[in-house]
């Protein structure tokens, strides 16, 4: 069972790295095919599992170099019922894939035994639908029921927490937070925003965070922003807004393009790693409780290395 469930170390003052854009890295850097962007599907292939181990070890090496904590996020963003069924997984096979994903991260954590900094394992939960365009939304109750199975599976593994990545509307985030609280798993909620800093539904980021907190008695351990470039949301982060203090993590895109433009792009846009790192350094002034940084679409270990150099206390 998870060792940090009662007290997540990233809720303190220590600095943590996490990984970058796992799906874009596996596709464009490893040459792997990911049907429906499902990274967990490569676990059924020896070369896929080997690629995942190389991927996570690169970030473990960064944590060693910069003397930071590390959050290992499982490659299970698409490993929920609807996506699993689409890929031909039974409920039992899908649960096994989620368990295997956490088991792989246990191996990586074991390799860091002498590191001296906390290594947190997180079970990644993704949206039921498209992370960019929530055309078919669920009620809070429907979202809780849908995500309960994957979260319950993580509860029986060594996962310390769950992280809901690329949440595009509040009701789904509320359902996930409630499902996690029901099985006593700490949860982080990561919202994505469009180029105007609002959720794809048009709701303001701060309103979404306050909505989830009000509906769940503040059950999420913290919030994150992911799958957007800092230029898309920097302007909405005002230090005098109480909700800003709830944001502890950033996993930004490399590209300044909109979600629609990224969907149409034929080539990977890796942006400017140096500019991305500089933007993160600025954001540390706007986010007083920022303790977790990594990347999202288009980023890889090169981007996170630059971000660590700009932001980590030892950088």
PDB file of C-alpha atoms in Angstrom:
ATOM      1  CA  UNK A   1       0.000   0.000   0.000  1.00  0.00           C
ATOM      2  CA  UNK A   2       1.059   3.589  -0.516  1.00  0.00           C
ATOM      3  CA  UNK A   3       3.480   5.037   2.006  1.00  0.00           C
ATOM      4  CA  UNK A   4       2.520   8.712   1.739  1.00  0.00           C
ATOM      5  CA  UNK A   5      -1.278   8.566   1.682  1.00  0.00           C
ATOM      6  CA  UNK A   6      -1.681  10.094   5.125  1.00  0.00           C
ATOM      7  CA  UNK A   7       0.607  13.012   4.368  1.00  0.00           C
ATOM      8  CA  UNK A   8       1.766  13.864   0.866  1.00  0.00           C
ATOM      9  CA  UNK A   9       5.276  15.339   1.071  1.00  0.00           C
ATOM     10  CA  UNK A  10       4.594  17.811  -1.748  1.00  0.00           C
ATOM     11  CA  UNK A  11       2.217  19.606   0.623  1.00  0.00           C
ATOM     12  CA  UNK A  12       5.295  20.854   2.467  1.00  0.00           C
ATOM     13  CA  UNK A  13       8.092  23.085   1.214  1.00  0.00           C
ATOM     14  CA  UNK A  14      10.208  20.514  -0.650  1.00  0.00           C
ATOM     15  CA  UNK A  15      10.446  20.824  -4.427  1.00  0.00           C
ATOM     16  CA  UNK A  16       9.318  17.968  -6.699  1.00  0.00           C
ATOM     17  CA  UNK A  17       9.838  17.135 -10.335  1.00  0.00           C
ATOM     18  CA  UNK A  18       7.504  14.985 -12.354  1.00  0.00           C
ATOM     19  CA  UNK A  19       7.656  13.823 -15.950  1.00  0.00           C
ATOM     20  CA  UNK A  20       6.878  15.546 -19.249  1.00  0.00           C
ATOM     21  CA  UNK A  21       4.591  14.702 -22.136  1.00  0.00           C
ATOM     22  CA  UNK A  22       4.618  10.932 -21.956  1.00  0.00           C
ATOM     23  CA  UNK A  23       2.362  10.297 -24.947  1.00  0.00           C
ATOM     24  CA  UNK A  24       4.156  12.680 -27.308  1.00  0.00           C
ATOM     25  CA  UNK A  25       7.513  11.339 -26.099  1.00  0.00           C
ATOM     26  CA  UNK A  26       6.540   7.726 -26.772  1.00  0.00           C
ATOM     27  CA  UNK A  27       5.132   8.560 -30.203  1.00  0.00           C
ATOM     28  CA  UNK A  28       7.698  11.015 -31.552  1.00  0.00           C
ATOM     29  CA  UNK A  29      10.870  10.059 -29.683  1.00  0.00           C
ATOM     30  CA  UNK A  30      10.386   6.318 -29.234  1.00  0.00           C
ATOM     31  CA  UNK A  31       8.458   5.696 -32.457  1.00  0.00           C
ATOM     32  CA  UNK A  32       5.691   3.761 -30.715  1.00  0.00           C
ATOM     33  CA  UNK A  33       2.108   3.637 -31.889  1.00  0.00           C
ATOM     34  CA  UNK A  34      -0.401   4.746 -29.244  1.00  0.00           C
ATOM     35  CA  UNK A  35      -3.981   4.050 -30.309  1.00  0.00           C
ATOM     36  CA  UNK A  36      -6.221   6.762 -28.853  1.00  0.00           C
ATOM     37  CA  UNK A  37      -3.159   8.248 -27.123  1.00  0.00           C
ATOM     38  CA  UNK A  38      -3.235   5.315 -24.664  1.00  0.00           C
ATOM     39  CA  UNK A  39       0.260   5.002 -23.187  1.00  0.00           C
ATOM     40  CA  UNK A  40      -0.754   2.116 -20.924  1.00  0.00           C
ATOM     41  CA  UNK A  41      -1.400  -0.049 -23.981  1.00  0.00           C
ATOM     42  CA  UNK A  42       2.353  -0.398 -24.637  1.00  0.00           C
ATOM     43  CA  UNK A  43       2.694  -2.411 -21.412  1.00  0.00           C
ATOM     44  CA  UNK A  44       1.549  -5.497 -23.297  1.00  0.00           C
ATOM     45  CA  UNK A  45       4.684  -5.342 -25.463  1.00  0.00           C
ATOM     46  CA  UNK A  46       8.233  -5.965 -24.256  1.00  0.00           C
ATOM     47  CA  UNK A  47       9.596  -3.055 -26.281  1.00  0.00           C
ATOM     48  CA  UNK A  48       6.836  -0.822 -24.922  1.00  0.00           C
ATOM     49  CA  UNK A  49       7.583  -1.657 -21.313  1.00  0.00           C
ATOM     50  CA  UNK A  50      11.280  -1.108 -21.960  1.00  0.00           C
ATOM     51  CA  UNK A  51      10.501   2.313 -23.449  1.00  0.00           C
ATOM     52  CA  UNK A  52       8.463   3.247 -20.364  1.00  0.00           C
ATOM     53  CA  UNK A  53      11.321   2.246 -18.086  1.00  0.00           C
ATOM     54  CA  UNK A  54      13.777   4.373 -20.097  1.00  0.00           C
ATOM     55  CA  UNK A  55      11.322   7.250 -19.988  1.00  0.00           C
ATOM     56  CA  UNK A  56      10.845   7.253 -16.202  1.00  0.00           C
ATOM     57  CA  UNK A  57      14.505   6.579 -15.462  1.00  0.00           C
ATOM     58  CA  UNK A  58      15.429   9.764 -17.322  1.00  0.00           C
ATOM     59  CA  UNK A  59      13.295  11.785 -14.891  1.00  0.00           C
ATOM     60  CA  UNK A  60      14.639   9.838 -11.932  1.00  0.00           C
ATOM     61  CA  UNK A  61      18.108  10.903 -13.068  1.00  0.00           C
ATOM     62  CA  UNK A  62      16.960  14.546 -13.115  1.00  0.00           C
ATOM     63  CA  UNK A  63      15.655  14.245  -9.560  1.00  0.00           C
ATOM     64  CA  UNK A  64      19.048  12.904  -8.492  1.00  0.00           C
ATOM     65  CA  UNK A  65      20.947  15.673 -10.286  1.00  0.00           C
ATOM     66  CA  UNK A  66      18.837  18.492  -8.867  1.00  0.00           C
ATOM     67  CA  UNK A  67      18.373  16.819  -5.471  1.00  0.00           C
ATOM     68  CA  UNK A  68      14.585  17.100  -5.608  1.00  0.00           C
ATOM     69  CA  UNK A  69      11.658  14.913  -4.763  1.00  0.00           C
ATOM     70  CA  UNK A  70       9.996  13.024  -7.604  1.00  0.00           C
ATOM     71  CA  UNK A  71       6.399  12.236  -8.477  1.00  0.00           C
ATOM     72  CA  UNK A  72       6.079   9.192 -10.716  1.00  0.00           C
ATOM     73  CA  UNK A  73       2.810   9.527 -12.642  1.00  0.00           C
ATOM     74  CA  UNK A  74       1.446   6.276 -14.049  1.00  0.00           C
ATOM     75  CA  UNK A  75       0.881   6.018 -17.831  1.00  0.00           C
ATOM     76  CA  UNK A  76      -2.844   5.384 -17.280  1.00  0.00           C
ATOM     77  CA  UNK A  77      -4.492   8.578 -18.527  1.00  0.00           C
ATOM     78  CA  UNK A  78      -6.588   6.463 -20.925  1.00  0.00           C
ATOM     79  CA  UNK A  79      -6.935   3.375 -18.697  1.00  0.00           C
ATOM     80  CA  UNK A  80     -10.589   3.863 -17.727  1.00  0.00           C
ATOM     81  CA  UNK A  81     -13.619   1.832 -18.773  1.00  0.00           C
ATOM     82  CA  UNK A  82     -14.735   3.492 -22.020  1.00  0.00           C
ATOM     83  CA  UNK A  83     -11.247   3.886 -23.444  1.00  0.00           C
ATOM     84  CA  UNK A  84     -10.241   0.401 -22.344  1.00  0.00           C
ATOM     85  CA  UNK A  85     -13.289  -1.138 -24.001  1.00  0.00           C
ATOM     86  CA  UNK A  86     -12.524   0.772 -27.193  1.00  0.00           C
ATOM     87  CA  UNK A  87      -9.071  -0.810 -27.183  1.00  0.00           C
ATOM     88  CA  UNK A  88     -10.457  -4.305 -26.533  1.00  0.00           C
ATOM     89  CA  UNK A  89      -9.757  -4.591 -22.791  1.00  0.00           C
ATOM     90  CA  UNK A  90     -12.132  -6.425 -20.485  1.00  0.00           C
ATOM     91  CA  UNK A  91     -12.728  -4.933 -17.047  1.00  0.00           C
ATOM     92  CA  UNK A  92     -10.342  -7.490 -15.532  1.00  0.00           C
ATOM     93  CA  UNK A  93      -7.636  -6.848 -18.132  1.00  0.00           C
ATOM     94  CA  UNK A  94      -7.959  -3.103 -17.636  1.00  0.00           C
ATOM     95  CA  UNK A  95      -7.602  -3.426 -13.871  1.00  0.00           C
ATOM     96  CA  UNK A  96      -4.521  -5.577 -14.419  1.00  0.00           C
ATOM     97  CA  UNK A  97      -3.031  -2.941 -16.738  1.00  0.00           C
ATOM     98  CA  UNK A  98      -3.529  -0.269 -14.078  1.00  0.00           C
ATOM     99  CA  UNK A  99      -1.853  -2.497 -11.497  1.00  0.00           C
ATOM    100  CA  UNK A 100       1.042  -3.271 -13.832  1.00  0.00           C
ATOM    101  CA  UNK A 101       1.566   0.428 -14.465  1.00  0.00           C
ATOM    102  CA  UNK A 102       1.934   1.085 -10.748  1.00  0.00           C
ATOM    103  CA  UNK A 103       4.191  -1.961 -10.378  1.00  0.00           C
ATOM    104  CA  UNK A 104       6.555  -0.537 -12.983  1.00  0.00           C
ATOM    105  CA  UNK A 105       6.771   2.705 -11.002  1.00  0.00           C
ATOM    106  CA  UNK A 106       7.507   0.725  -7.837  1.00  0.00           C
ATOM    107  CA  UNK A 107      10.559  -0.658  -9.623  1.00  0.00           C
ATOM    108  CA  UNK A 108      11.703   2.857 -10.519  1.00  0.00           C
ATOM    109  CA  UNK A 109      11.172   4.009  -6.925  1.00  0.00           C
ATOM    110  CA  UNK A 110      13.208   1.030  -5.672  1.00  0.00           C
ATOM    111  CA  UNK A 111      16.076   2.174  -7.882  1.00  0.00           C
ATOM    112  CA  UNK A 112      15.997   5.508  -6.028  1.00  0.00           C
ATOM    113  CA  UNK A 113      16.315   4.015  -2.539  1.00  0.00           C
ATOM    114  CA  UNK A 114      19.537   5.910  -1.835  1.00  0.00           C
ATOM    115  CA  UNK A 115      18.266   9.205  -3.247  1.00  0.00           C
ATOM    116  CA  UNK A 116      17.272  10.650   0.130  1.00  0.00           C
ATOM    117  CA  UNK A 117      14.268  12.599  -1.201  1.00  0.00           C
ATOM    118  CA  UNK A 118      10.633  11.456  -1.289  1.00  0.00           C
ATOM    119  CA  UNK A 119       9.445   9.548  -4.355  1.00  0.00           C
ATOM    120  CA  UNK A 120       5.651   9.623  -4.663  1.00  0.00           C
ATOM    121  CA  UNK A 121       3.705   7.243  -6.908  1.00  0.00           C
ATOM    122  CA  UNK A 122       0.544   8.697  -8.437  1.00  0.00           C
ATOM    123  CA  UNK A 123      -2.193   6.854 -10.284  1.00  0.00           C
ATOM    124  CA  UNK A 124      -3.119   8.982 -13.276  1.00  0.00           C
ATOM    125  CA  UNK A 125      -6.840   9.368 -14.045  1.00  0.00           C
ATOM    126  CA  UNK A 126      -7.864  10.970 -17.323  1.00  0.00           C
ATOM    127  CA  UNK A 127     -11.135  12.359 -18.632  1.00  0.00           C
ATOM    128  CA  UNK A 128     -13.879  10.050 -19.812  1.00  0.00           C
ATOM    129  CA  UNK A 129     -14.142  11.981 -23.055  1.00  0.00           C
ATOM    130  CA  UNK A 130     -11.906  14.265 -25.062  1.00  0.00           C
ATOM    131  CA  UNK A 131      -9.677  16.293 -22.767  1.00  0.00           C
ATOM    132  CA  UNK A 132      -9.922  19.330 -25.014  1.00  0.00           C
ATOM    133  CA  UNK A 133     -13.573  19.346 -26.086  1.00  0.00           C
ATOM    134  CA  UNK A 134     -16.036  18.218 -23.392  1.00  0.00           C
ATOM    135  CA  UNK A 135     -18.943  17.852 -25.789  1.00  0.00           C
ATOM    136  CA  UNK A 136     -20.558  15.016 -23.815  1.00  0.00           C
ATOM    137  CA  UNK A 137     -20.377  15.950 -20.154  1.00  0.00           C
ATOM    138  CA  UNK A 138     -21.383  13.993 -17.066  1.00  0.00           C
ATOM    139  CA  UNK A 139     -23.100  14.996 -13.884  1.00  0.00           C
ATOM    140  CA  UNK A 140     -21.075  14.885 -10.674  1.00  0.00           C
ATOM    141  CA  UNK A 141     -22.789  11.613  -9.733  1.00  0.00           C
ATOM    142  CA  UNK A 142     -22.134  10.044 -13.138  1.00  0.00           C
ATOM    143  CA  UNK A 143     -18.472  11.077 -12.995  1.00  0.00           C
ATOM    144  CA  UNK A 144     -18.048   9.579  -9.535  1.00  0.00           C
ATOM    145  CA  UNK A 145     -19.589   6.284 -10.662  1.00  0.00           C
ATOM    146  CA  UNK A 146     -17.550   6.156 -13.869  1.00  0.00           C
ATOM    147  CA  UNK A 147     -14.138   6.800 -12.306  1.00  0.00           C
ATOM    148  CA  UNK A 148     -14.696   4.753  -9.133  1.00  0.00           C
ATOM    149  CA  UNK A 149     -13.397   1.477 -10.600  1.00  0.00           C
ATOM    150  CA  UNK A 150     -10.013   2.801 -11.705  1.00  0.00           C
ATOM    151  CA  UNK A 151      -9.518   4.698  -8.443  1.00  0.00           C
ATOM    152  CA  UNK A 152     -10.474   1.620  -6.407  1.00  0.00           C
ATOM    153  CA  UNK A 153      -7.870  -0.370  -8.342  1.00  0.00           C
ATOM    154  CA  UNK A 154      -5.210   2.193  -7.465  1.00  0.00           C
ATOM    155  CA  UNK A 155      -6.319   1.987  -3.833  1.00  0.00           C
ATOM    156  CA  UNK A 156      -5.178  -1.656  -3.750  1.00  0.00           C
ATOM    157  CA  UNK A 157      -1.723  -0.886  -5.162  1.00  0.00           C
ATOM    158  CA  UNK A 158       1.330   0.984  -3.906  1.00  0.00           C
ATOM    159  CA  UNK A 159      -0.004   4.267  -5.329  1.00  0.00           C
ATOM    160  CA  UNK A 160       0.253   7.093  -2.803  1.00  0.00           C
ATOM    161  CA  UNK A 161      -2.381   9.248  -4.495  1.00  0.00           C
ATOM    162  CA  UNK A 162      -4.326   9.798  -7.684  1.00  0.00           C
ATOM    163  CA  UNK A 163      -3.995  12.726 -10.052  1.00  0.00           C
ATOM    164  CA  UNK A 164      -6.817  13.692 -12.390  1.00  0.00           C
ATOM    165  CA  UNK A 165      -5.088  15.074 -15.475  1.00  0.00           C
ATOM    166  CA  UNK A 166      -6.572  17.353 -18.156  1.00  0.00           C
ATOM    167  CA  UNK A 167      -9.881  18.044 -16.462  1.00  0.00           C
ATOM    168  CA  UNK A 168     -11.950  20.326 -18.679  1.00  0.00           C
ATOM    169  CA  UNK A 169     -15.070  20.851 -16.581  1.00  0.00           C
ATOM    170  CA  UNK A 170     -15.819  21.015 -12.885  1.00  0.00           C
ATOM    171  CA  UNK A 171     -18.448  18.263 -12.593  1.00  0.00           C
ATOM    172  CA  UNK A 172     -16.025  15.532 -13.696  1.00  0.00           C
ATOM    173  CA  UNK A 173     -13.381  16.827 -11.301  1.00  0.00           C
ATOM    174  CA  UNK A 174     -15.926  16.800  -8.476  1.00  0.00           C
ATOM    175  CA  UNK A 175     -16.889  13.205  -9.250  1.00  0.00           C
ATOM    176  CA  UNK A 176     -13.258  12.093  -9.243  1.00  0.00           C
ATOM    177  CA  UNK A 177     -12.532  13.929  -5.992  1.00  0.00           C
ATOM    178  CA  UNK A 178     -15.525  12.262  -4.342  1.00  0.00           C
ATOM    179  CA  UNK A 179     -14.588   8.807  -5.641  1.00  0.00           C
ATOM    180  CA  UNK A 180     -11.057   9.242  -4.285  1.00  0.00           C
ATOM    181  CA  UNK A 181     -12.281  10.511  -0.925  1.00  0.00           C
ATOM    182  CA  UNK A 182     -14.645   7.563  -0.645  1.00  0.00           C
ATOM    183  CA  UNK A 183     -11.697   5.132  -0.670  1.00  0.00           C
ATOM    184  CA  UNK A 184      -9.425   7.468   1.308  1.00  0.00           C
ATOM    185  CA  UNK A 185      -7.016   8.222  -1.517  1.00  0.00           C
ATOM    186  CA  UNK A 186      -5.544  11.736  -1.668  1.00  0.00           C
ATOM    187  CA  UNK A 187      -6.246  13.393  -4.987  1.00  0.00           C
ATOM    188  CA  UNK A 188      -4.777  16.224  -7.033  1.00  0.00           C
ATOM    189  CA  UNK A 189      -6.933  17.849  -9.716  1.00  0.00           C
ATOM    190  CA  UNK A 190      -5.242  19.261 -12.834  1.00  0.00           C
ATOM    191  CA  UNK A 191      -7.375  21.554 -14.978  1.00  0.00           C
ATOM    192  CA  UNK A 192      -6.582  22.441 -18.560  1.00  0.00           C
ATOM    193  CA  UNK A 193      -7.336  25.859 -20.026  1.00  0.00           C
ATOM    194  CA  UNK A 194      -7.629  27.468 -23.427  1.00  0.00           C
ATOM    195  CA  UNK A 195      -5.525  30.392 -24.646  1.00  0.00           C
ATOM    196  CA  UNK A 196      -7.741  32.814 -22.693  1.00  0.00           C
ATOM    197  CA  UNK A 197      -7.029  31.093 -19.380  1.00  0.00           C
ATOM    198  CA  UNK A 198     -10.547  29.664 -19.108  1.00  0.00           C
ATOM    199  CA  UNK A 199     -11.609  26.022 -19.095  1.00  0.00           C
ATOM    200  CA  UNK A 200     -12.903  24.672 -22.430  1.00  0.00           C
ATOM    201  CA  UNK A 201     -16.426  25.173 -21.025  1.00  0.00           C
ATOM    202  CA  UNK A 202     -15.716  28.886 -20.647  1.00  0.00           C
ATOM    203  CA  UNK A 203     -15.609  28.754 -16.852  1.00  0.00           C
ATOM    204  CA  UNK A 204     -12.866  30.770 -15.203  1.00  0.00           C
ATOM    205  CA  UNK A 205     -10.071  28.685 -13.682  1.00  0.00           C
ATOM    206  CA  UNK A 206     -10.513  30.192 -10.256  1.00  0.00           C
ATOM    207  CA  UNK A 207     -14.255  29.611 -10.343  1.00  0.00           C
ATOM    208  CA  UNK A 208     -13.700  25.950 -11.245  1.00  0.00           C
ATOM    209  CA  UNK A 209     -11.298  25.418  -8.338  1.00  0.00           C
ATOM    210  CA  UNK A 210     -13.663  27.155  -5.921  1.00  0.00           C
ATOM    211  CA  UNK A 211     -16.579  25.133  -7.301  1.00  0.00           C
ATOM    212  CA  UNK A 212     -14.799  21.832  -6.707  1.00  0.00           C
ATOM    213  CA  UNK A 213     -13.667  22.864  -3.247  1.00  0.00           C
ATOM    214  CA  UNK A 214     -17.177  23.932  -2.259  1.00  0.00           C
ATOM    215  CA  UNK A 215     -18.763  20.728  -3.590  1.00  0.00           C
ATOM    216  CA  UNK A 216     -16.234  18.390  -1.936  1.00  0.00           C
ATOM    217  CA  UNK A 217     -15.446  20.136   1.355  1.00  0.00           C
ATOM    218  CA  UNK A 218     -11.978  20.907  -0.082  1.00  0.00           C
ATOM    219  CA  UNK A 219     -11.163  17.210  -0.431  1.00  0.00           C
ATOM    220  CA  UNK A 220      -8.528  17.601  -3.208  1.00  0.00           C
ATOM    221  CA  UNK A 221      -5.069  17.786  -1.700  1.00  0.00           C
ATOM    222  CA  UNK A 222      -4.158  20.471  -4.232  1.00  0.00           C
ATOM    223  CA  UNK A 223      -4.717  21.627  -7.797  1.00  0.00           C
ATOM    224  CA  UNK A 224      -2.548  21.759 -10.893  1.00  0.00           C
ATOM    225  CA  UNK A 225      -2.671  23.342 -14.333  1.00  0.00           C
ATOM    226  CA  UNK A 226      -1.712  21.164 -17.277  1.00  0.00           C
ATOM    227  CA  UNK A 227      -1.811  20.886 -21.061  1.00  0.00           C
ATOM    228  CA  UNK A 228      -1.548  24.636 -21.701  1.00  0.00           C
ATOM    229  CA  UNK A 229       1.357  26.987 -22.294  1.00  0.00           C
ATOM    230  CA  UNK A 230       2.154  29.451 -19.465  1.00  0.00           C
ATOM    231  CA  UNK A 231       1.242  32.336 -21.765  1.00  0.00           C
ATOM    232  CA  UNK A 232      -2.323  31.007 -21.777  1.00  0.00           C
ATOM    233  CA  UNK A 233      -2.860  31.234 -18.032  1.00  0.00           C
ATOM    234  CA  UNK A 234      -0.180  33.417 -16.467  1.00  0.00           C
ATOM    235  CA  UNK A 235      -2.437  36.463 -16.595  1.00  0.00           C
ATOM    236  CA  UNK A 236      -5.185  34.860 -14.473  1.00  0.00           C
ATOM    237  CA  UNK A 237      -2.875  34.002 -11.565  1.00  0.00           C
ATOM    238  CA  UNK A 238      -3.302  36.925  -9.195  1.00  0.00           C
ATOM    239  CA  UNK A 239      -1.633  36.627  -5.810  1.00  0.00           C
ATOM    240  CA  UNK A 240      -4.582  38.315  -4.077  1.00  0.00           C
ATOM    241  CA  UNK A 241      -6.977  35.564  -5.176  1.00  0.00           C
ATOM    242  CA  UNK A 242      -7.314  32.917  -2.409  1.00  0.00           C
ATOM    243  CA  UNK A 243      -7.749  30.049  -4.881  1.00  0.00           C
ATOM    244  CA  UNK A 244      -4.262  30.658  -6.282  1.00  0.00           C
ATOM    245  CA  UNK A 245      -2.825  29.269  -3.039  1.00  0.00           C
ATOM    246  CA  UNK A 246      -4.463  25.926  -3.845  1.00  0.00           C
ATOM    247  CA  UNK A 247      -2.359  25.531  -7.016  1.00  0.00           C
ATOM    248  CA  UNK A 248       0.768  23.508  -6.267  1.00  0.00           C
ATOM    249  CA  UNK A 249       1.607  21.959  -9.621  1.00  0.00           C
ATOM    250  CA  UNK A 250       2.286  22.895 -13.243  1.00  0.00           C
ATOM    251  CA  UNK A 251       2.585  20.598 -16.235  1.00  0.00           C
ATOM    252  CA  UNK A 252       2.670  22.986 -19.164  1.00  0.00           C
ATOM    253  CA  UNK A 253       2.724  22.388 -22.901  1.00  0.00           C
ATOM    254  CA  UNK A 254       5.842  23.238 -24.886  1.00  0.00           C
ATOM    255  CA  UNK A 255       3.841  24.922 -27.624  1.00  0.00           C
ATOM    256  CA  UNK A 256       1.985  28.231 -27.515  1.00  0.00           C
ATOM    257  CA  UNK A 257      -0.592  26.809 -29.942  1.00  0.00           C
ATOM    258  CA  UNK A 258      -4.208  26.333 -28.965  1.00  0.00           C
ATOM    259  CA  UNK A 259      -5.650  22.885 -28.377  1.00  0.00           C
ATOM    260  CA  UNK A 260      -7.397  23.057 -31.751  1.00  0.00           C
ATOM    261  CA  UNK A 261      -4.136  23.915 -33.504  1.00  0.00           C
ATOM    262  CA  UNK A 262      -2.284  21.118 -31.728  1.00  0.00           C
ATOM    263  CA  UNK A 263      -4.955  18.638 -32.796  1.00  0.00           C
ATOM    264  CA  UNK A 264      -4.389  19.608 -36.428  1.00  0.00           C
ATOM    265  CA  UNK A 265      -0.583  19.698 -36.258  1.00  0.00           C
ATOM    266  CA  UNK A 266       1.206  17.032 -38.303  1.00  0.00           C
ATOM    267  CA  UNK A 267       4.526  17.491 -36.495  1.00  0.00           C
ATOM    268  CA  UNK A 268       5.520  17.806 -32.868  1.00  0.00           C
ATOM    269  CA  UNK A 269       5.978  21.381 -31.659  1.00  0.00           C
ATOM    270  CA  UNK A 270       8.640  21.364 -28.934  1.00  0.00           C
ATOM    271  CA  UNK A 271       8.515  25.142 -28.517  1.00  0.00           C
ATOM    272  CA  UNK A 272      11.458  26.906 -26.893  1.00  0.00           C
ATOM    273  CA  UNK A 273      12.704  25.036 -23.788  1.00  0.00           C
ATOM    274  CA  UNK A 274      14.615  28.079 -22.562  1.00  0.00           C
ATOM    275  CA  UNK A 275      11.601  30.369 -22.843  1.00  0.00           C
ATOM    276  CA  UNK A 276       9.424  27.761 -21.165  1.00  0.00           C
ATOM    277  CA  UNK A 277      11.865  27.571 -18.249  1.00  0.00           C
ATOM    278  CA  UNK A 278      11.923  31.363 -17.950  1.00  0.00           C
ATOM    279  CA  UNK A 279       8.131  31.405 -17.858  1.00  0.00           C
ATOM    280  CA  UNK A 280       8.172  28.885 -15.014  1.00  0.00           C
ATOM    281  CA  UNK A 281      10.644  31.035 -13.097  1.00  0.00           C
ATOM    282  CA  UNK A 282       8.202  33.946 -13.397  1.00  0.00           C
ATOM    283  CA  UNK A 283       5.322  31.749 -12.306  1.00  0.00           C
ATOM    284  CA  UNK A 284       7.074  30.863  -9.054  1.00  0.00           C
ATOM    285  CA  UNK A 285       6.425  34.483  -8.083  1.00  0.00           C
ATOM    286  CA  UNK A 286       2.713  34.176  -8.853  1.00  0.00           C
ATOM    287  CA  UNK A 287       2.208  30.763  -7.252  1.00  0.00           C
ATOM    288  CA  UNK A 288       3.430  30.973  -3.654  1.00  0.00           C
ATOM    289  CA  UNK A 289       2.828  27.274  -2.964  1.00  0.00           C
ATOM    290  CA  UNK A 290       4.197  25.800  -6.195  1.00  0.00           C
ATOM    291  CA  UNK A 291       6.050  22.585  -5.315  1.00  0.00           C
ATOM    292  CA  UNK A 292       5.518  20.315  -8.358  1.00  0.00           C
ATOM    293  CA  UNK A 293       6.722  20.986 -11.909  1.00  0.00           C
ATOM    294  CA  UNK A 294       6.860  18.834 -15.009  1.00  0.00           C
ATOM    295  CA  UNK A 295       5.588  19.053 -18.551  1.00  0.00           C
ATOM    296  CA  UNK A 296       2.795  18.022 -20.877  1.00  0.00           C
ATOM    297  CA  UNK A 297       2.344  17.788 -24.660  1.00  0.00           C
ATOM    298  CA  UNK A 298       5.529  18.366 -26.620  1.00  0.00           C
ATOM    299  CA  UNK A 299       7.800  18.405 -23.587  1.00  0.00           C
ATOM    300  CA  UNK A 300      10.414  15.831 -22.731  1.00  0.00           C
ATOM    301  CA  UNK A 301      13.328  15.479 -20.351  1.00  0.00           C
ATOM    302  CA  UNK A 302      15.129  18.396 -22.033  1.00  0.00           C
ATOM    303  CA  UNK A 303      12.335  20.802 -21.136  1.00  0.00           C
ATOM    304  CA  UNK A 304      11.978  19.552 -17.574  1.00  0.00           C
ATOM    305  CA  UNK A 305      15.744  19.795 -17.121  1.00  0.00           C
ATOM    306  CA  UNK A 306      15.641  23.480 -18.085  1.00  0.00           C
ATOM    307  CA  UNK A 307      12.647  24.078 -15.849  1.00  0.00           C
ATOM    308  CA  UNK A 308      14.420  22.379 -12.935  1.00  0.00           C
ATOM    309  CA  UNK A 309      17.511  24.507 -13.486  1.00  0.00           C
ATOM    310  CA  UNK A 310      15.363  27.643 -13.410  1.00  0.00           C
ATOM    311  CA  UNK A 311      13.134  26.719 -10.469  1.00  0.00           C
ATOM    312  CA  UNK A 312      14.598  24.033  -8.221  1.00  0.00           C
ATOM    313  CA  UNK A 313      16.316  25.299  -5.055  1.00  0.00           C
ATOM    314  CA  UNK A 314      19.514  23.504  -6.067  1.00  0.00           C
ATOM    315  CA  UNK A 315      19.276  24.726  -9.688  1.00  0.00           C
TER     316      UNK A 315
END
